[in-house]
mmCIF file of C-alpha atoms in Angstrom:
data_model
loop_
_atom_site.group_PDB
_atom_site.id
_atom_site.type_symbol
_atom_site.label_atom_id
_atom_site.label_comp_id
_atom_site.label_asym_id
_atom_site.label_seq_id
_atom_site.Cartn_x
_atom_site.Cartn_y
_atom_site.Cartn_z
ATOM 1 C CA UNK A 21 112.472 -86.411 -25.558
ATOM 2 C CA UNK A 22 111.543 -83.083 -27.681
ATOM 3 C CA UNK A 23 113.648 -80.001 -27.011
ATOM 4 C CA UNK A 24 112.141 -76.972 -28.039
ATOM 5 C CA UNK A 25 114.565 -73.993 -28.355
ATOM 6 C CA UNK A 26 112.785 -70.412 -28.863
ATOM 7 C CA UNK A 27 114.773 -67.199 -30.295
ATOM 8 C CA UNK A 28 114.586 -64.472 -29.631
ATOM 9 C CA UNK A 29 113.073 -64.073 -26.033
ATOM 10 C CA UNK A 30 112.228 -60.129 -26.467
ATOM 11 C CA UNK A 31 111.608 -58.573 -29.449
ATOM 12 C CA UNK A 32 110.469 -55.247 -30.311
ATOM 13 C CA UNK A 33 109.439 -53.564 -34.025
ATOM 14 C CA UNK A 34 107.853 -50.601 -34.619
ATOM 15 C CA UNK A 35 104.487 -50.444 -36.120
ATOM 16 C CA UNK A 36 104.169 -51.456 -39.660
ATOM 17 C CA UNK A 37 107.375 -53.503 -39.592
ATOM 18 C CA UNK A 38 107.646 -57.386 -39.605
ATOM 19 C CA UNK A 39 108.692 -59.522 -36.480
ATOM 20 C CA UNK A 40 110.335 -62.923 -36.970
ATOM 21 C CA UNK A 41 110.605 -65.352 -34.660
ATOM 22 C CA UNK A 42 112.709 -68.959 -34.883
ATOM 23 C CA UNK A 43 112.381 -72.207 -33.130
ATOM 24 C CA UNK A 44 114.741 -75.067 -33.316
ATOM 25 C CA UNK A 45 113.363 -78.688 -32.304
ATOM 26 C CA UNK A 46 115.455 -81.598 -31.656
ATOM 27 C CA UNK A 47 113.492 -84.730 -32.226
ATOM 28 C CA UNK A 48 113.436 -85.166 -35.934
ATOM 29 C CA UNK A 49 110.182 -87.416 -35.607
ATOM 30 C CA UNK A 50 108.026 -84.655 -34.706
ATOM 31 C CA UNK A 51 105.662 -83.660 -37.484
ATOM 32 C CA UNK A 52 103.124 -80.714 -36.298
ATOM 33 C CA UNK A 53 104.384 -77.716 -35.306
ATOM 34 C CA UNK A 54 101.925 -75.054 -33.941
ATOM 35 C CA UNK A 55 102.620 -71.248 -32.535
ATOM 36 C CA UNK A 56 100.185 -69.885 -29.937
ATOM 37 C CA UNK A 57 99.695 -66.157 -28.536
ATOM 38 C CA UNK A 58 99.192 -65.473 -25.440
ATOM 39 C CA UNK A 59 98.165 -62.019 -24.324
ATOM 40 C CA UNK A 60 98.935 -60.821 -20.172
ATOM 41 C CA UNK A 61 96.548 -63.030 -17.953
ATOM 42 C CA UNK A 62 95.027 -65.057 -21.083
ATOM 43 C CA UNK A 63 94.970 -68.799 -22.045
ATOM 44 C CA UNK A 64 97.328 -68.777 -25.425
ATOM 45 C CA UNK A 65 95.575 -69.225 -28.222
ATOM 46 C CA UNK A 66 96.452 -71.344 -31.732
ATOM 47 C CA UNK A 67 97.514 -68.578 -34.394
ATOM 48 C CA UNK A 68 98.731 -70.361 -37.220
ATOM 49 C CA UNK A 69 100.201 -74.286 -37.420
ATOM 50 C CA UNK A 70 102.204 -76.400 -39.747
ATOM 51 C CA UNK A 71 102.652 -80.021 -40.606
ATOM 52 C CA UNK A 72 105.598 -81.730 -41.486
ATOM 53 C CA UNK A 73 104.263 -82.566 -45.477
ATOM 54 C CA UNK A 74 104.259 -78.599 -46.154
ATOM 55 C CA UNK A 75 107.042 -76.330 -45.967
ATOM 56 C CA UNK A 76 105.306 -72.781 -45.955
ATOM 57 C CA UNK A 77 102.133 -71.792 -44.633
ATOM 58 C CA UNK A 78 100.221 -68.402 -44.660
ATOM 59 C CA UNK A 79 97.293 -66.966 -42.921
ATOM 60 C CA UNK A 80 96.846 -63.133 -44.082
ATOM 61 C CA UNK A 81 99.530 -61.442 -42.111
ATOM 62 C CA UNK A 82 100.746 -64.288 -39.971
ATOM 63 C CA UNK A 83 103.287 -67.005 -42.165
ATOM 64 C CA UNK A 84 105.280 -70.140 -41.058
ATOM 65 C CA UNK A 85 107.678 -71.907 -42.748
ATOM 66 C CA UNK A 86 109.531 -75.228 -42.077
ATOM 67 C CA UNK A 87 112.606 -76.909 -42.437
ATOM 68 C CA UNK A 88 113.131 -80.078 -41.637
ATOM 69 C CA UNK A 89 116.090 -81.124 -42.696
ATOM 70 C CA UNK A 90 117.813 -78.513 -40.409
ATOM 71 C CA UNK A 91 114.813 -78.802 -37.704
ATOM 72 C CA UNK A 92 113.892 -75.177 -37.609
ATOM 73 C CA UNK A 93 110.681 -73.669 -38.285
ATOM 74 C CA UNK A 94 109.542 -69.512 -38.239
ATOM 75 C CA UNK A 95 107.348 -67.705 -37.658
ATOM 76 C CA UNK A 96 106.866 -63.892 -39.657
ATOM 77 C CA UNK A 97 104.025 -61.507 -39.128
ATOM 78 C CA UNK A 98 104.017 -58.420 -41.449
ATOM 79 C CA UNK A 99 102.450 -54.857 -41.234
ATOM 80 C CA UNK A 100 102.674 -55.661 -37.462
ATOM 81 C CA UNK A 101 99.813 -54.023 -35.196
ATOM 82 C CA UNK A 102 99.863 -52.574 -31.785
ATOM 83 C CA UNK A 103 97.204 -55.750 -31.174
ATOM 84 C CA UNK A 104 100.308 -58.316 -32.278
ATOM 85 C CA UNK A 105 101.861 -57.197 -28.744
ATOM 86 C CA UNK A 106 101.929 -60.752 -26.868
ATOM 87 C CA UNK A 107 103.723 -63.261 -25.913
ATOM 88 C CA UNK A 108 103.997 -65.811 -29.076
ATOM 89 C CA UNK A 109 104.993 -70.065 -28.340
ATOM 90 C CA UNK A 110 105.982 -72.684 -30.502
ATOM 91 C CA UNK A 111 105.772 -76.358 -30.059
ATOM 92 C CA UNK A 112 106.382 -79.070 -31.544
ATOM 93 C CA UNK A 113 104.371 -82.388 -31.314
ATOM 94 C CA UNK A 114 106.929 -85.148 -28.817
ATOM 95 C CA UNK A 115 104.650 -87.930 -29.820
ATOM 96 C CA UNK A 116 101.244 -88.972 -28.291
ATOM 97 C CA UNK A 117 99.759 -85.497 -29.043
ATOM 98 C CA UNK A 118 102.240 -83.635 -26.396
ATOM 99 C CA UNK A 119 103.689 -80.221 -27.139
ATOM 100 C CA UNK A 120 106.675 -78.894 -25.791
ATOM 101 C CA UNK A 121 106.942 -75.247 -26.101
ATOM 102 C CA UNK A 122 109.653 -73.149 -26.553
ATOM 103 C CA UNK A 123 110.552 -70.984 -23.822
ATOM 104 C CA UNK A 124 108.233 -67.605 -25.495
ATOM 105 C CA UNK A 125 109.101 -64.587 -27.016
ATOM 106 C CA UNK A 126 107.942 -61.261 -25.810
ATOM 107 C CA UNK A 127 106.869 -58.967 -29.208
ATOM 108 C CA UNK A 128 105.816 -55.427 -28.603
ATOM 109 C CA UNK A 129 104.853 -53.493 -31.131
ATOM 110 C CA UNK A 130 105.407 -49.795 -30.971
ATOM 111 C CA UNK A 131 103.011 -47.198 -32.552
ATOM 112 C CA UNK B 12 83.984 -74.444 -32.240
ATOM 113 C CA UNK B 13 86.722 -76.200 -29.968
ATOM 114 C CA UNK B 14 85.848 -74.211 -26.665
ATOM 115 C CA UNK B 15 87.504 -75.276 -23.834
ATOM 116 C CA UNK B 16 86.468 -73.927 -20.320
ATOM 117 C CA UNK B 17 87.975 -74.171 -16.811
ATOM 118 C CA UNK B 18 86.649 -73.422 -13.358
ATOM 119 C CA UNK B 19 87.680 -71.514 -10.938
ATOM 120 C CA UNK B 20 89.510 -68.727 -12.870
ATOM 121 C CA UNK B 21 91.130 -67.710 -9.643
ATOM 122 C CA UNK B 22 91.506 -69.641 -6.430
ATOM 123 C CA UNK B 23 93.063 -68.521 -2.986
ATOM 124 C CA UNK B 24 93.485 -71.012 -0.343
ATOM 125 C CA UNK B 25 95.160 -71.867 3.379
ATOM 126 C CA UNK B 26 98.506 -73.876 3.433
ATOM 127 C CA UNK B 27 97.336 -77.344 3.808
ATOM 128 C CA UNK B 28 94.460 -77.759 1.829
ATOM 129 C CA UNK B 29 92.745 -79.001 -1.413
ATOM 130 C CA UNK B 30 92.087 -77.113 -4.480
ATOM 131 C CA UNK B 31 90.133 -78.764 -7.383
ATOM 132 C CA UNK B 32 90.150 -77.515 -11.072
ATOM 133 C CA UNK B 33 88.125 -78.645 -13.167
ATOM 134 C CA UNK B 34 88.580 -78.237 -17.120
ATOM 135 C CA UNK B 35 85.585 -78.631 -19.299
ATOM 136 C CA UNK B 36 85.642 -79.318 -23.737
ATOM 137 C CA UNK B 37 82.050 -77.810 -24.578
ATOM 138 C CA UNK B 38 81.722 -78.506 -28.417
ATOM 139 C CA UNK B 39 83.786 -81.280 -28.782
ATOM 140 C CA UNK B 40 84.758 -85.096 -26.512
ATOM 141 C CA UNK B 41 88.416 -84.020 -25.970
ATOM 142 C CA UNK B 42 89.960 -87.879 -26.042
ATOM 143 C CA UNK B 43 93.380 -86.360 -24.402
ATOM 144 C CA UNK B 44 93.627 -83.597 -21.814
ATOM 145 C CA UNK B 45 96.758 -81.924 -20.717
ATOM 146 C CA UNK B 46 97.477 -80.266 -17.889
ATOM 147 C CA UNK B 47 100.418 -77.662 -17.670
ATOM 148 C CA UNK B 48 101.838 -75.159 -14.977
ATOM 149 C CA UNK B 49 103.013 -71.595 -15.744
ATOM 150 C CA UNK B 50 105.159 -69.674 -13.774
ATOM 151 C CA UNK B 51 105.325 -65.659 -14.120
ATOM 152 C CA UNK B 52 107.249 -64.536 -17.811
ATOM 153 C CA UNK B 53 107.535 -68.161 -18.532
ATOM 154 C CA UNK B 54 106.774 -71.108 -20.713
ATOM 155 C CA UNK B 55 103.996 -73.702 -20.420
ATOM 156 C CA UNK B 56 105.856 -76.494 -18.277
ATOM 157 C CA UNK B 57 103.475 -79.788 -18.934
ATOM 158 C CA UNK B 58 102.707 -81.758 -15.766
ATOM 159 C CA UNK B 59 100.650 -84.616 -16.709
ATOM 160 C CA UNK B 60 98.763 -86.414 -20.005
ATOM 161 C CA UNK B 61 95.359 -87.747 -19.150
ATOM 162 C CA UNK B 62 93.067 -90.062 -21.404
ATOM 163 C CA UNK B 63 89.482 -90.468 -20.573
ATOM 164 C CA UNK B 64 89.529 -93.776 -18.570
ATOM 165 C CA UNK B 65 92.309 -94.295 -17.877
ATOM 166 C CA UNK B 66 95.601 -93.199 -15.351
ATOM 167 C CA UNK B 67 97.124 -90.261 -16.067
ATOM 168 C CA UNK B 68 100.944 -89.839 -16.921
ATOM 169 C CA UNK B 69 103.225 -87.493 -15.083
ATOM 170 C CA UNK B 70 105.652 -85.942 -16.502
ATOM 171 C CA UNK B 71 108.914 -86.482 -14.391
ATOM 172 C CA UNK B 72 109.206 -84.120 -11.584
ATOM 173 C CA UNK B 73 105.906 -83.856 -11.036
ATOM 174 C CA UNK B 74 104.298 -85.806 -8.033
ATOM 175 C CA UNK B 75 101.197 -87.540 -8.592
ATOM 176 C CA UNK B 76 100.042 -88.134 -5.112
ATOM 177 C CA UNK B 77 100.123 -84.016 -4.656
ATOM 178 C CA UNK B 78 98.589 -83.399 -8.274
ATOM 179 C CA UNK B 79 95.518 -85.686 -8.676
ATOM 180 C CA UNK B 80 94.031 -85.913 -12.214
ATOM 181 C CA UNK B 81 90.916 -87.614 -12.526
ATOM 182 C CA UNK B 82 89.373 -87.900 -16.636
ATOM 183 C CA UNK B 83 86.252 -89.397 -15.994
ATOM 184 C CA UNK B 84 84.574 -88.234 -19.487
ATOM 185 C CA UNK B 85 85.434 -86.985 -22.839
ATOM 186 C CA UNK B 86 84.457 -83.561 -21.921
ATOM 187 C CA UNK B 87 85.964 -83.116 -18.208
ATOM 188 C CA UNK B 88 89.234 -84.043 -16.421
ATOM 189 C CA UNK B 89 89.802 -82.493 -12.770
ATOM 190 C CA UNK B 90 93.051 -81.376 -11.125
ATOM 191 C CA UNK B 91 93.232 -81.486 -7.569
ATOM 192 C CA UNK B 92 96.265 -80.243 -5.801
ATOM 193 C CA UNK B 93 96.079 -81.849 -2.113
ATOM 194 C CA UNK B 94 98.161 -79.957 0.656
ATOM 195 C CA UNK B 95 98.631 -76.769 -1.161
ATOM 196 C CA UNK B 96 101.553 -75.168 -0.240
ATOM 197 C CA UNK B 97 102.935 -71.754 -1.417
ATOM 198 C CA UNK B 98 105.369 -73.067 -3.760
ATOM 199 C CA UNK B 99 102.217 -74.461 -5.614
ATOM 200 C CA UNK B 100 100.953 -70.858 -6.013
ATOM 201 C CA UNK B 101 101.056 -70.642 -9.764
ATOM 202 C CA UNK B 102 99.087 -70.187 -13.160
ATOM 203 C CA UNK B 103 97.342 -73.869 -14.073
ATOM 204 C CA UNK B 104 95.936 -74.487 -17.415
ATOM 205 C CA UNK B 105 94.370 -77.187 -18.831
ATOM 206 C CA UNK B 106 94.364 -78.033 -22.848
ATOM 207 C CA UNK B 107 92.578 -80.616 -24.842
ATOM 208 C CA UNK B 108 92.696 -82.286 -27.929
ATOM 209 C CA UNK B 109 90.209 -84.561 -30.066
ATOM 210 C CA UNK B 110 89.670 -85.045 -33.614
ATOM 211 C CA UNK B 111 92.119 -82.934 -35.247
ATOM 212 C CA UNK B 112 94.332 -84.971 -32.558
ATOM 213 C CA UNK B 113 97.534 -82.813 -32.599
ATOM 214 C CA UNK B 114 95.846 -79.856 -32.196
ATOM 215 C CA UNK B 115 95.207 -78.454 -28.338
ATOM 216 C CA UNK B 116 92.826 -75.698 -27.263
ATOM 217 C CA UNK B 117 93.257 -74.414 -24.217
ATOM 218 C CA UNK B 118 91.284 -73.293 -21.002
ATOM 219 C CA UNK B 119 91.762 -69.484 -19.579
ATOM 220 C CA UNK B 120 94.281 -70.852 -16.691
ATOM 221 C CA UNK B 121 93.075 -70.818 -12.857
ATOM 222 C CA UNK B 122 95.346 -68.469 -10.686
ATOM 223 C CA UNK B 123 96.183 -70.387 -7.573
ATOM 224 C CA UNK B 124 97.451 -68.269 -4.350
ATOM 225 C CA UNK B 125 98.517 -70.211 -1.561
ATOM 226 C CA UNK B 126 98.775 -68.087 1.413
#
């Protein structure tokens, strides 16, 4: 099955900076890769996703990119925000519409 | 659009008995549901695929006499954990997906406490 690998687990920027996060996926078959935010307490919510037939992806501040060759994708926000504080997932798609997630990474943004 | 709502947001219960969730698609017939579990600081640990109509599939590990899904619709599936134990105390939330099939949208979680 689809392992998800998630890096790095805690990451903190200061305001204004950007935060990247990586994921690594093992099953080269999987073509949809999403990234959710979940804030303390909250259902996570879809950010910003990317299929397999693009390579680069942006939505204002939030960006994901894609390799597939090497199985990684990224996420990058920029001019981060005291807001962007949250726990941030990645997935990728194991076939039958399933997600497995990577294991989270903390971002706090400090002001 | 793609509003997905679950009920109770927080449920506390006896050892021994049986908790039903119930996890709702409002704007759109979710054709898959998911259910997953989440433990305190970590990830989303799936328990079990349900399509409307049919039996649900448990991911391994996962008992499915103890976790009863039920999808009888494309807008509701239930989850009903029988014998609730404190081990089961935990963060459940429900996701589904129609249409745009990868993509899931997700319920606000029921807290469980099992005292």
């Amino acid at each position: 099955g689809e392992n998800v690998e998630q890096h790095p687990s805690t990451l903190s920027v200061q305001e204004g900076d950007s935060a990247v996060i990586k994921c690594t996926y093992s099953d080269s078959a999987s073509n949809y890769f999403p990234w959710y935010k979940q804030e303390l307490g909250k259902r996570p919510q879809l950010i910003i996703d990317i299929r397999s037939n693009v390579g680069e992806k942006k939505d204002q501040r939030i960006a994901v990119t894609l390799n597939k060759t090497a199985k990684h994708f990224s996420l990058h926000i920029t001019e981060t925000q005291p807001e962007d504080s949250a726990v941030y997932f990645c997935a990728a798609d194991g076939g039958g519409n399933m997600l497995t997630f990577g294991g989270g990474t903390r971002l706090m943004v400090k002001p | 659009g793609a509003v997905v709502s679950q009920h109770p947001s927080r449920v506390i219960c006896k050892s021994g008995t049986s908790v039903k969730i119930e996890c709702r698609s409002l704007d759109f017939q979710a054709t898959t549901m998911f259910w997953y579990r989440q433990f305190p600081k970590q990830s989303l640990m799936l328990m079990a695929t349900s399509n409307e109509g049919s039996k649900a599939t448990y991911e391994q590990g996962v008992e499915k006499d103890k976790f009863l899904i039920n999808h009888a619709s494309l807008t509701l599936s239930t989850l009903t954990v029988t014998s609730a134990h404190p081990e089961d105390s935990s963060f459940y939330i429900c996701s589904a997906s129609g249409g745009q099939k990868e993509t899931q949208y997700f319920g606000p979680g029921t807290r469980l406490l099992v005292l």
